[in-house]
PDB file of C-alpha atoms in Angstrom:
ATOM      1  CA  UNK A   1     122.980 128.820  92.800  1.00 95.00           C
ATOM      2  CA  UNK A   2     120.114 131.157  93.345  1.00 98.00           C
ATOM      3  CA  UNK A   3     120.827 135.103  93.043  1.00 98.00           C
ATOM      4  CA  UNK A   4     118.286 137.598  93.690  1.00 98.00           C
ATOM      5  CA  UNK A   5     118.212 140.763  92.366  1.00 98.00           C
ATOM      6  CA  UNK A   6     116.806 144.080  94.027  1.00 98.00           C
ATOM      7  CA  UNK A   7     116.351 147.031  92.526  1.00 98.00           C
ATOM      8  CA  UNK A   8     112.965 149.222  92.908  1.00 97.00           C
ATOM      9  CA  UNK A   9     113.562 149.918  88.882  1.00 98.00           C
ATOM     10  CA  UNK A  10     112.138 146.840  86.575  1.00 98.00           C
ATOM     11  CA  UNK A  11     114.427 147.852  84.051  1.00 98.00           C
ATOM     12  CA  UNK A  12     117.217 147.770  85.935  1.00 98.00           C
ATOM     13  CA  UNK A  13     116.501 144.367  87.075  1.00 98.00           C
ATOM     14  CA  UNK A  14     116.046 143.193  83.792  1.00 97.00           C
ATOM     15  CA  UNK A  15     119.599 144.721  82.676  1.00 97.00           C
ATOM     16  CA  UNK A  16     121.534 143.230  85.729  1.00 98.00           C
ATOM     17  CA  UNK A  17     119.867 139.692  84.800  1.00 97.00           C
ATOM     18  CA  UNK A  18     120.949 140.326  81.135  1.00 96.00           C
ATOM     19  CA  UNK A  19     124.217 141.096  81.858  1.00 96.00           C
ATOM     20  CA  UNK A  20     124.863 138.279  84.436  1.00 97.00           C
ATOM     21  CA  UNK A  21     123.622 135.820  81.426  1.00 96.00           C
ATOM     22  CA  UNK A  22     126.085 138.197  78.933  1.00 95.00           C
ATOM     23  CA  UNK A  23     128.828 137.695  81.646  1.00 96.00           C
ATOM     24  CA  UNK A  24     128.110 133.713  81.355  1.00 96.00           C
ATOM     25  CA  UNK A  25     125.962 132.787  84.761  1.00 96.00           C
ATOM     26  CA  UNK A  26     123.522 132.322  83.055  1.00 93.00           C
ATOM     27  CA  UNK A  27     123.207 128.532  84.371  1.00 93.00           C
ATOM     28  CA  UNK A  28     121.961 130.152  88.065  1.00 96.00           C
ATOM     29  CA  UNK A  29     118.267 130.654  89.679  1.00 97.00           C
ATOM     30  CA  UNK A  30     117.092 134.253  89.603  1.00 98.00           C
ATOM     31  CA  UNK A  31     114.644 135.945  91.924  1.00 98.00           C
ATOM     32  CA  UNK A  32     113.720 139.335  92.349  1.00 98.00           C
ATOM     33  CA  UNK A  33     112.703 141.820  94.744  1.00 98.00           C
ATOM     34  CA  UNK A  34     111.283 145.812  93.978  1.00 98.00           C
ATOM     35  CA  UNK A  35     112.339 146.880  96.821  1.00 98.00           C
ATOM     36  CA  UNK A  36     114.387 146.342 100.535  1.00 98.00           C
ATOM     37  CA  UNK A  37     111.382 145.018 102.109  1.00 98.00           C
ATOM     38  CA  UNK A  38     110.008 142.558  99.605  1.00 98.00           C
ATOM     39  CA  UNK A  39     114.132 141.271  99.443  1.00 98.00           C
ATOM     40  CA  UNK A  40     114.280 140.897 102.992  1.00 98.00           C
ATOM     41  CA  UNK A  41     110.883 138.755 102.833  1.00 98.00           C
ATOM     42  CA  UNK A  42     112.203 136.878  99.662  1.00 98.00           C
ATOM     43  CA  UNK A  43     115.937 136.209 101.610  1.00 98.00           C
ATOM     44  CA  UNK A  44     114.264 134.095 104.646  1.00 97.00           C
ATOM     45  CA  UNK A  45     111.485 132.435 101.688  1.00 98.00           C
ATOM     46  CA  UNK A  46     113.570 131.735  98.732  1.00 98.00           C
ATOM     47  CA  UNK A  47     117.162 131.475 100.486  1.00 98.00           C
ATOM     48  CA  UNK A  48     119.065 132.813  97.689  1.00 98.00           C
ATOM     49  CA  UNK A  49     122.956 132.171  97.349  1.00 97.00           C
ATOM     50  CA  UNK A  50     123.594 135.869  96.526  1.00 98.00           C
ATOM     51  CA  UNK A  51     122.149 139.014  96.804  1.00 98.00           C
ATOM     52  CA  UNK A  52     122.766 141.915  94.465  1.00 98.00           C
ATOM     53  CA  UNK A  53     121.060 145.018  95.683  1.00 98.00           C
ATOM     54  CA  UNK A  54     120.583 148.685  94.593  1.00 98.00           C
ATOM     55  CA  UNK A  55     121.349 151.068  97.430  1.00 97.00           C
ATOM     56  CA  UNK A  56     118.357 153.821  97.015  1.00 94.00           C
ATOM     57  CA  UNK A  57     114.994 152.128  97.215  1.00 96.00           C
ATOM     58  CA  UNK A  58     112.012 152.876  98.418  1.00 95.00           C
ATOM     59  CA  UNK A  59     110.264 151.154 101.620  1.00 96.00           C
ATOM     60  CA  UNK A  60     113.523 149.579 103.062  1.00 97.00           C
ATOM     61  CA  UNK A  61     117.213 150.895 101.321  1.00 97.00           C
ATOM     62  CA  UNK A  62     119.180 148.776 100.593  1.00 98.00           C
ATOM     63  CA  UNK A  63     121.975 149.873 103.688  1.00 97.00           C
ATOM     64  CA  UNK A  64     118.680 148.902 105.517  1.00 98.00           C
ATOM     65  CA  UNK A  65     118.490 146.052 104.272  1.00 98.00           C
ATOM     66  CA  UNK A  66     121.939 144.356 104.878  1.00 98.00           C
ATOM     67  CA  UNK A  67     122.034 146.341 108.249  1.00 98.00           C
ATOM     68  CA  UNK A  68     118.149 143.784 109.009  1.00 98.00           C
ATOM     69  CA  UNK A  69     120.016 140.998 107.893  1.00 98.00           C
ATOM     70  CA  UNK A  70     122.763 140.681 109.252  1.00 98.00           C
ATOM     71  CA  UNK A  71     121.219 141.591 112.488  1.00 98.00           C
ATOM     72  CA  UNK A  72     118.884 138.673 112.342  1.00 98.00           C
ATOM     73  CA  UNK A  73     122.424 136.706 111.863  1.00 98.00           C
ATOM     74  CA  UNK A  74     122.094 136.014 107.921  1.00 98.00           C
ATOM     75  CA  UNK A  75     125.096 136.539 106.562  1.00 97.00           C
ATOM     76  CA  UNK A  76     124.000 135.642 103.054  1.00 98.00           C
ATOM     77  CA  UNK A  77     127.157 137.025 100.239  1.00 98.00           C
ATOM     78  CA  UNK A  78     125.646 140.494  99.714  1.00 98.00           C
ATOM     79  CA  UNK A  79     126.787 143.011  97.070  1.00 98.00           C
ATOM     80  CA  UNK A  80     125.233 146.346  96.053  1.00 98.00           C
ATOM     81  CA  UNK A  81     124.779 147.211  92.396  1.00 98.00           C
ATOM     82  CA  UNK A  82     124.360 151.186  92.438  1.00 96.00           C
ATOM     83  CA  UNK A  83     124.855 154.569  90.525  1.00 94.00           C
ATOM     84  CA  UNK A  84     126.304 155.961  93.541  1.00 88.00           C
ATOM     85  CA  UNK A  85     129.584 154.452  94.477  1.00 86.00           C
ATOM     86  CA  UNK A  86     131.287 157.543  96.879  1.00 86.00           C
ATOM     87  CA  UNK A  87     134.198 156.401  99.439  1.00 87.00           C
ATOM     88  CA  UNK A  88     131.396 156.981 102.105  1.00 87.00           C
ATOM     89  CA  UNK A  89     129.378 154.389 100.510  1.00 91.00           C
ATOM     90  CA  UNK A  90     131.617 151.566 100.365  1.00 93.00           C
ATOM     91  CA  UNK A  91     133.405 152.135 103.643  1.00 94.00           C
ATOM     92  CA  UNK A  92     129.158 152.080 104.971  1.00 95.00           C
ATOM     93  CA  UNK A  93     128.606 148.795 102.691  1.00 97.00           C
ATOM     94  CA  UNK A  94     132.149 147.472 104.082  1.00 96.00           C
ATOM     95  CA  UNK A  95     131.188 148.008 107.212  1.00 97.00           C
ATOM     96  CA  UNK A  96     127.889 146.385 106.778  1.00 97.00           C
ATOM     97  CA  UNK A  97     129.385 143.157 105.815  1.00 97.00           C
ATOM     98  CA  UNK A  98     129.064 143.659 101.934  1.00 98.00           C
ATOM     99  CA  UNK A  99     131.318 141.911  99.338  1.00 97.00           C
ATOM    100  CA  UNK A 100     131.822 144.554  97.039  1.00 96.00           C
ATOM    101  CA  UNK A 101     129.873 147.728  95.155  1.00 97.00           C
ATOM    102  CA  UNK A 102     129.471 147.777  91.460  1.00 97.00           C
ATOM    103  CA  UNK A 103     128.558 151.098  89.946  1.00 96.00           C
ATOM    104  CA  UNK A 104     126.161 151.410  87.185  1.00 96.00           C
ATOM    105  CA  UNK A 105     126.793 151.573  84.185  1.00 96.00           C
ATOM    106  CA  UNK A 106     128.454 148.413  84.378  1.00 96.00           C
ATOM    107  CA  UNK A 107     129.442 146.042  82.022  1.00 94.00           C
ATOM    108  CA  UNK A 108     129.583 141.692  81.437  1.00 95.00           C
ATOM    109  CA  UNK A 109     133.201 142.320  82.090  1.00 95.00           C
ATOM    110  CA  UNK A 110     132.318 143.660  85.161  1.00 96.00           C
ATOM    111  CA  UNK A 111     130.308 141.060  86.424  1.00 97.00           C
ATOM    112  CA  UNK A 112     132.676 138.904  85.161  1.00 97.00           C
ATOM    113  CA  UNK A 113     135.357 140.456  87.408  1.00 97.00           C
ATOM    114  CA  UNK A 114     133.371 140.785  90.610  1.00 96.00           C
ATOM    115  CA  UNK A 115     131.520 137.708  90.474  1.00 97.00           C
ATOM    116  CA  UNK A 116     133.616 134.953  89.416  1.00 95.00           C
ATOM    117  CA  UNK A 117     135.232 133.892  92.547  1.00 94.00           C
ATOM    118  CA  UNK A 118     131.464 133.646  94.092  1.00 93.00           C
ATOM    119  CA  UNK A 119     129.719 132.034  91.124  1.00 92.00           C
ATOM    120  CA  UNK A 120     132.367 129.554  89.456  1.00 80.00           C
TER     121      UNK A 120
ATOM    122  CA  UNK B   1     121.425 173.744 103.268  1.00 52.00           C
ATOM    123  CA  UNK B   2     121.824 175.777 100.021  1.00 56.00           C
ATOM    124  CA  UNK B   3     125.055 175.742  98.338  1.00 60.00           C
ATOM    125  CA  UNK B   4     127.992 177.913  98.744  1.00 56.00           C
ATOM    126  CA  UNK B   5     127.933 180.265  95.631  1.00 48.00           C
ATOM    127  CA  UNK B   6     131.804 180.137  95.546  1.00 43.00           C
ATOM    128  CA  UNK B   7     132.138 176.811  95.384  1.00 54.00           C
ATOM    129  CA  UNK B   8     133.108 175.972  91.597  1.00 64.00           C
ATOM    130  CA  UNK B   9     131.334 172.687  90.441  1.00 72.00           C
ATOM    131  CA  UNK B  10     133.375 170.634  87.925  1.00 79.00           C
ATOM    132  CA  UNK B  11     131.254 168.221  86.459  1.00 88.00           C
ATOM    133  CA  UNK B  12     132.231 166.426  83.204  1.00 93.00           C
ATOM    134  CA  UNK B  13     128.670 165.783  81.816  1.00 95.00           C
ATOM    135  CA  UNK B  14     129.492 164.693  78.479  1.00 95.00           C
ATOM    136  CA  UNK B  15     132.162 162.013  80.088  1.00 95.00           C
ATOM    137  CA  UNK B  16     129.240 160.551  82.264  1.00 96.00           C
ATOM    138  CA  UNK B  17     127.019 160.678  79.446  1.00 96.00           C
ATOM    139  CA  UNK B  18     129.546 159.061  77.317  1.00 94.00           C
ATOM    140  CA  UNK B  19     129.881 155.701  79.884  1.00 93.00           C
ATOM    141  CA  UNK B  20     125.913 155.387  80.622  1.00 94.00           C
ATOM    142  CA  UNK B  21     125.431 155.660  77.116  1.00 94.00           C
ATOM    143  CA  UNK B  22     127.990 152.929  75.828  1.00 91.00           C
ATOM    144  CA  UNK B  23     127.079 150.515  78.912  1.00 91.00           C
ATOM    145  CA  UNK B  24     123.462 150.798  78.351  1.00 93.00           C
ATOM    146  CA  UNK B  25     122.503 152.094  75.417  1.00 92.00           C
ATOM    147  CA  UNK B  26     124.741 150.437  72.725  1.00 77.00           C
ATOM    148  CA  UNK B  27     125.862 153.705  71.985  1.00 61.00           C
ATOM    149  CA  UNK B  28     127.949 152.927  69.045  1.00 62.00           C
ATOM    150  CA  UNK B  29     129.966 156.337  67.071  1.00 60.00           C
ATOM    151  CA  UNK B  30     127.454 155.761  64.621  1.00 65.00           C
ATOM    152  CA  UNK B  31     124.585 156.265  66.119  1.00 83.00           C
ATOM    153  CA  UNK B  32     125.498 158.438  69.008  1.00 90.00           C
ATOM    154  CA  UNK B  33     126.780 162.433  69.129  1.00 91.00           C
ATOM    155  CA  UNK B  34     128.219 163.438  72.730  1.00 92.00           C
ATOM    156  CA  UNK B  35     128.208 167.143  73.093  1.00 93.00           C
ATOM    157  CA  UNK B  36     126.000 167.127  70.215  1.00 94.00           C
ATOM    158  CA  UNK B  37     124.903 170.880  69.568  1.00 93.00           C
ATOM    159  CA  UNK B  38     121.715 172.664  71.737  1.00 91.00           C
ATOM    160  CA  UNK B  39     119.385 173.256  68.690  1.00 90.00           C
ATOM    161  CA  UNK B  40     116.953 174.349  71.339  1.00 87.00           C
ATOM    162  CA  UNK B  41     114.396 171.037  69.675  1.00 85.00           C
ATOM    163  CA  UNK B  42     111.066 170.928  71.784  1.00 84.00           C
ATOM    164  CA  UNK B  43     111.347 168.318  74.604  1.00 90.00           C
ATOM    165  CA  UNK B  44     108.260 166.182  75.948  1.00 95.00           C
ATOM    166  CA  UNK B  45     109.249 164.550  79.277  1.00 96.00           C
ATOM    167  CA  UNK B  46     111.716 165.097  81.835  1.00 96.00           C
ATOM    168  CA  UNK B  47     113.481 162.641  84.368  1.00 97.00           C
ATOM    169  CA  UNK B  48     114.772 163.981  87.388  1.00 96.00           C
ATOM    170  CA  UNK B  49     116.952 163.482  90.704  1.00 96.00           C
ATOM    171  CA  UNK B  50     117.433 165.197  93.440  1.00 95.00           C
ATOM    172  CA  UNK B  51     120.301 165.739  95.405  1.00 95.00           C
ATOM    173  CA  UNK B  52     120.508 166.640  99.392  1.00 94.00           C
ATOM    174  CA  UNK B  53     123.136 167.505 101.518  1.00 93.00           C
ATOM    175  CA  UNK B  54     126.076 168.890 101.016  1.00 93.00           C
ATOM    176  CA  UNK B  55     125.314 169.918  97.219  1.00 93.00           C
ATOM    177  CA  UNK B  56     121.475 170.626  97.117  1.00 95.00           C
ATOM    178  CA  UNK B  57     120.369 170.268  92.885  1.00 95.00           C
ATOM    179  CA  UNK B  58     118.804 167.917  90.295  1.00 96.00           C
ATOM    180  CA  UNK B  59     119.968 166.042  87.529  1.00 97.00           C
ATOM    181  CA  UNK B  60     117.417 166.680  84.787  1.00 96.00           C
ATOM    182  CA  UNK B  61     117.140 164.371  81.444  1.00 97.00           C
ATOM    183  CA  UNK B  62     114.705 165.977  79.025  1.00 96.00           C
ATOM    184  CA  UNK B  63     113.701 164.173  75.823  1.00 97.00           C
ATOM    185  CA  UNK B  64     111.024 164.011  73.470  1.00 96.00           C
ATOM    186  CA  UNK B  65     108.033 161.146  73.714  1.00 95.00           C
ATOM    187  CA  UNK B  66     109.895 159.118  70.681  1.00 95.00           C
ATOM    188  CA  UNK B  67     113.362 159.539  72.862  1.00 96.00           C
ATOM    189  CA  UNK B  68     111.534 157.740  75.705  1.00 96.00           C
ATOM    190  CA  UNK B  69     110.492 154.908  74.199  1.00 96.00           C
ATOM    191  CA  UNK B  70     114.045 154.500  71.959  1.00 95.00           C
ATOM    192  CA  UNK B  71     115.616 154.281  75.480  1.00 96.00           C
ATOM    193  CA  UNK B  72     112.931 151.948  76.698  1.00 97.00           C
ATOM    194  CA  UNK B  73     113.147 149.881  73.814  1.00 95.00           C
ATOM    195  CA  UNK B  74     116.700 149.153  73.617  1.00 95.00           C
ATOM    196  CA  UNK B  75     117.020 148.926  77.915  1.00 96.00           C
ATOM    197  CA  UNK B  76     113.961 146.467  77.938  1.00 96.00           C
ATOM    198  CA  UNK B  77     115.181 144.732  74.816  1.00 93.00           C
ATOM    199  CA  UNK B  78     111.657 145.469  73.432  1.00 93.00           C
ATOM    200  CA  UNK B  79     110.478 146.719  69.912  1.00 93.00           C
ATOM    201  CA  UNK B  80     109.501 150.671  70.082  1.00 90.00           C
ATOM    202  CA  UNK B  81     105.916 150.026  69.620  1.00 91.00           C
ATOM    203  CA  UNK B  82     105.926 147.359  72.207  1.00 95.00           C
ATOM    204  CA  UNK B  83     106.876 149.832  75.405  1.00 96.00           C
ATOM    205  CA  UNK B  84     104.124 150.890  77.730  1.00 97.00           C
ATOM    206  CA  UNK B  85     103.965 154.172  79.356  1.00 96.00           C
ATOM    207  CA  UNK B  86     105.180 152.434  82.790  1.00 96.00           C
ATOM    208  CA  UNK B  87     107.952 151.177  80.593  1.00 97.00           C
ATOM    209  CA  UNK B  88     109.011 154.835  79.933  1.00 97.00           C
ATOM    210  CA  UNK B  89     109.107 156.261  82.572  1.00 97.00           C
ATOM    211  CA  UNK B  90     110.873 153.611  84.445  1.00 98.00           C
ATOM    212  CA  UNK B  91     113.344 153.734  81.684  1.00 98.00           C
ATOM    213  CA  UNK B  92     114.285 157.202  81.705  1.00 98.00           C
ATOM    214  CA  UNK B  93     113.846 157.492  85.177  1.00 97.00           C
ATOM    215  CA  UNK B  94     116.618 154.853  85.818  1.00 97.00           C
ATOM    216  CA  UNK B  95     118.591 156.824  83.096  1.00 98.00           C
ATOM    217  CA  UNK B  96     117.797 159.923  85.484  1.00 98.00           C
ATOM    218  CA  UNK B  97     118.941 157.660  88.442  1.00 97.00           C
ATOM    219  CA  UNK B  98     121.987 156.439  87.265  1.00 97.00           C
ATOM    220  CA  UNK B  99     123.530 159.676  85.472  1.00 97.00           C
ATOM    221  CA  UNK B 100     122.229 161.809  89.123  1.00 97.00           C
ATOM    222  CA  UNK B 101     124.467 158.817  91.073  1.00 95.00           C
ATOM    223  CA  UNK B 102     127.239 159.445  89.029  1.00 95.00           C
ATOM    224  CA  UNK B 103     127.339 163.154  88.893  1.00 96.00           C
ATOM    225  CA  UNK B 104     126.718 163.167  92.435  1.00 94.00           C
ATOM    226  CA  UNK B 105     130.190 161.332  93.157  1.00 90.00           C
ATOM    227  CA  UNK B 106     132.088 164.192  92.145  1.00 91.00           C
ATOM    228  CA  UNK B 107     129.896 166.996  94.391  1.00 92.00           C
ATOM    229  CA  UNK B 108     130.468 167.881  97.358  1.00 89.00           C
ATOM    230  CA  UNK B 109     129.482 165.388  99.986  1.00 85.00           C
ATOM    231  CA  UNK B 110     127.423 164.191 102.193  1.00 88.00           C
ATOM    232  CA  UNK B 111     124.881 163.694 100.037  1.00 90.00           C
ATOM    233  CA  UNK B 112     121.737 161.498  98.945  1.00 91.00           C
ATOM    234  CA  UNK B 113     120.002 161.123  96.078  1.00 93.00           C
ATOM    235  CA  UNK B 114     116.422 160.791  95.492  1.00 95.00           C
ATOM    236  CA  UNK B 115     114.057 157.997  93.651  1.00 95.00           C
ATOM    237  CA  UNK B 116     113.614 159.401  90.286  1.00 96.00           C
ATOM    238  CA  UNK B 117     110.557 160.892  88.671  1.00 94.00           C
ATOM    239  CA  UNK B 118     109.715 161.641  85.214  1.00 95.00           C
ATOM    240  CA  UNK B 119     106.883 163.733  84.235  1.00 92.00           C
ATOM    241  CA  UNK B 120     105.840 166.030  81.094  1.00 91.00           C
ATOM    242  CA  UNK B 121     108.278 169.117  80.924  1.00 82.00           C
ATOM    243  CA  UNK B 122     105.231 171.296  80.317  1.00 70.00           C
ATOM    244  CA  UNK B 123     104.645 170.677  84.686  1.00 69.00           C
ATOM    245  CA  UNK B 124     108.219 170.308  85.790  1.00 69.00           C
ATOM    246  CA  UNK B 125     109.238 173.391  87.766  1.00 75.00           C
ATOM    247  CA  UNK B 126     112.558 174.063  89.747  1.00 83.00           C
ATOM    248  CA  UNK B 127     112.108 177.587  91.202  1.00 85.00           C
ATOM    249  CA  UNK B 128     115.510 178.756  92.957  1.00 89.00           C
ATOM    250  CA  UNK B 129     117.623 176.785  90.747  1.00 92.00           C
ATOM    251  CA  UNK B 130     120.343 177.543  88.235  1.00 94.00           C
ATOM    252  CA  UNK B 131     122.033 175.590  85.731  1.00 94.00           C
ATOM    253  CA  UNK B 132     125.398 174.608  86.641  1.00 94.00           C
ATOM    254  CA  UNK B 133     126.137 172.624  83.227  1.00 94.00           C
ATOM    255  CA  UNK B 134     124.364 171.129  80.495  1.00 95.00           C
ATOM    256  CA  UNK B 135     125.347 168.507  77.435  1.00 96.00           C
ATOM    257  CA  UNK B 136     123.079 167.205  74.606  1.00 97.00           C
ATOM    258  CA  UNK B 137     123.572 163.574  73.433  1.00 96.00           C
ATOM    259  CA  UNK B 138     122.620 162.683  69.915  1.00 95.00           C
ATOM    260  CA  UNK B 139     121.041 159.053  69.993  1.00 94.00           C
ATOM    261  CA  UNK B 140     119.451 158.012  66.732  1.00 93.00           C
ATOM    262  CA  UNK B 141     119.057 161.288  65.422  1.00 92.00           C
ATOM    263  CA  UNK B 142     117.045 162.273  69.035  1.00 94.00           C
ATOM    264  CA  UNK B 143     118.232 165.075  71.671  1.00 96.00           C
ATOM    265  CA  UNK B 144     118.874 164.081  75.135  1.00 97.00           C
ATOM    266  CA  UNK B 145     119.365 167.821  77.030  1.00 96.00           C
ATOM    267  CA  UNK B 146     121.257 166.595  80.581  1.00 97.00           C
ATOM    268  CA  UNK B 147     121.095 169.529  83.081  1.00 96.00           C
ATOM    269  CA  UNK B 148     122.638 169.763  86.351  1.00 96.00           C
ATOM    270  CA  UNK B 149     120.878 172.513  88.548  1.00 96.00           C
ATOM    271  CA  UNK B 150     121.731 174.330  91.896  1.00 95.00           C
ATOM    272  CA  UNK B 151     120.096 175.357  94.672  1.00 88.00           C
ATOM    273  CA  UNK B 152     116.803 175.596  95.572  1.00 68.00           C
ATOM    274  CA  UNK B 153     114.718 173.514  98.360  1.00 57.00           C
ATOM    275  CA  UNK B 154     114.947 169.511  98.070  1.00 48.00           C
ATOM    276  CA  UNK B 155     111.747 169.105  97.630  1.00 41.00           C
ATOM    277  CA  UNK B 156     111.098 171.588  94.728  1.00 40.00           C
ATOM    278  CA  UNK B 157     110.775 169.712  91.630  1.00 41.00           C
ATOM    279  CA  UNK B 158     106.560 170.573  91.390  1.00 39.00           C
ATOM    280  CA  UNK B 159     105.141 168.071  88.968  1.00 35.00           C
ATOM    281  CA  UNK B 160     101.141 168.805  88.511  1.00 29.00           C
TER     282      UNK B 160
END
């Protein structure tokens, strides 16, 4: 499968594709994206399987970004990785058509938990 | 909106810094001191949030320049003398980021939080603030001062 992962920090990128590998996907495709807009461009280009997206980015958000695809009728599994995780937030993701939030810090078990019924 | 002076804040800062610490930062009892004491040490570099809304503040990291690049080194899996200065401050401005989104879920809301910036503490101003709470983390013998602050315009965090 093919995940990509945005998130307008590099860092952060580079922990969430650590951590997937620590969580044991570490058999899957990885793209990323710095921000909403360059994820929405790399969804219709690269097709990915999953997207895991941070919520406050610059350019395009990632709200903004599930809100573009889904109205262009992609309803690629989408899940937010974010340090904000409020009941406003997920009942907006929800609504949105997201799988699920997972709040940073998170950990392989984490992953494991979330992402196992969508990655095998 | 500025905030309500009678509304008390209860913000466990050394609990938040306790979980981004041991997620991220390997922060093992041996190497790390939560609600380590304020020795007042000279800081370098601070990483900030802001936060809109209902609560109007920043979450403020302040370290020195060896602090940085410990955090950058163990987050990008990097030796120390490896880390660029673009390493830094993405580093401790995702600390910034992710400590801000946490304290921010137990403040008043509506809210939003802003893309982090980091700059020397020698240019950081936040006129019309006060501190609401503060906690130092000992990591590898370095202070990390975390500061919640309230009030003051969103937009007042005046790096030069």
């Amino acid at each position: 499968m093919k995940i990509l992962v945005a998130d307008d920090s590099r860092v952060m990128r580079q922990i969430v594709i650590r951590t997937l590998r620590q969580a044991g996907f570490e058999d899957h495709d990885i793209v990323e994206a710095p921000d909403g807009a360059a994820a929405q461009t790399s969804v219709n280009e690269e097709k990915p399987d999953l997207v895991l997206s941070d919520w406050n980015m610059p350019n395009m958000s990632g709200i903004e970004l599930l809100h573009a695809l889904r109205a262009a009728g992609n309803t690629v599994p989408f899940a937010f990785v974010t340090s904000e995780c409020s009941d406003e937030m997920i009942a907006k993701a929800e609504a949105g058509g997201a799988l699920f939030l997972i709040s940073k810090p998170f950990t392989a078990e984490t992953f494991r938990d979330k992402l196992s019924d969508i990655l095998g | 909106m500025t905030n309500d002076v009678t509304t008390t804040v209860e913000v466990d800062l050394d609990m938040i810094a306790e979980q981004v610490w041991s997620a991220f930062l390997n922060g093992g009892e041996e190497e790390t001191i939560f609600a380590a004491p304020d020795t007042g040490a000279p800081v370098d570099l601070a990483a900030s949030v802001a936060m809109v809304g209902a609560y109007e503040g920043h979450l403020v990291v302040s370290c020195s320049h060896k602090a940085s690049r410990d955090v950058a080194s163990v987050l990008f899996a990097m030796e120390p003398d490896e880390v660029t200065t673009d390493d830094v401050g993405d580093a401790l401005g995702e600390l910034a980021n992710v400590l801000g989104g946490n304290v921010k879920s137990v403040l008043p809301s509506p809210s939003q939080l802003s893309l982090p910036r980091v700059s020397a503490t020698g240019h950081e101003r936040w006129p019309g603030t006060v501190e609401v709470c503060r906690t130092v983390v000992r990591w590898r013998d370095e202070p990390y001062v975390v500061t919640l602050l309230s009030g003051g315009p969103s937009n007042n965090a005046q790096g030069v």
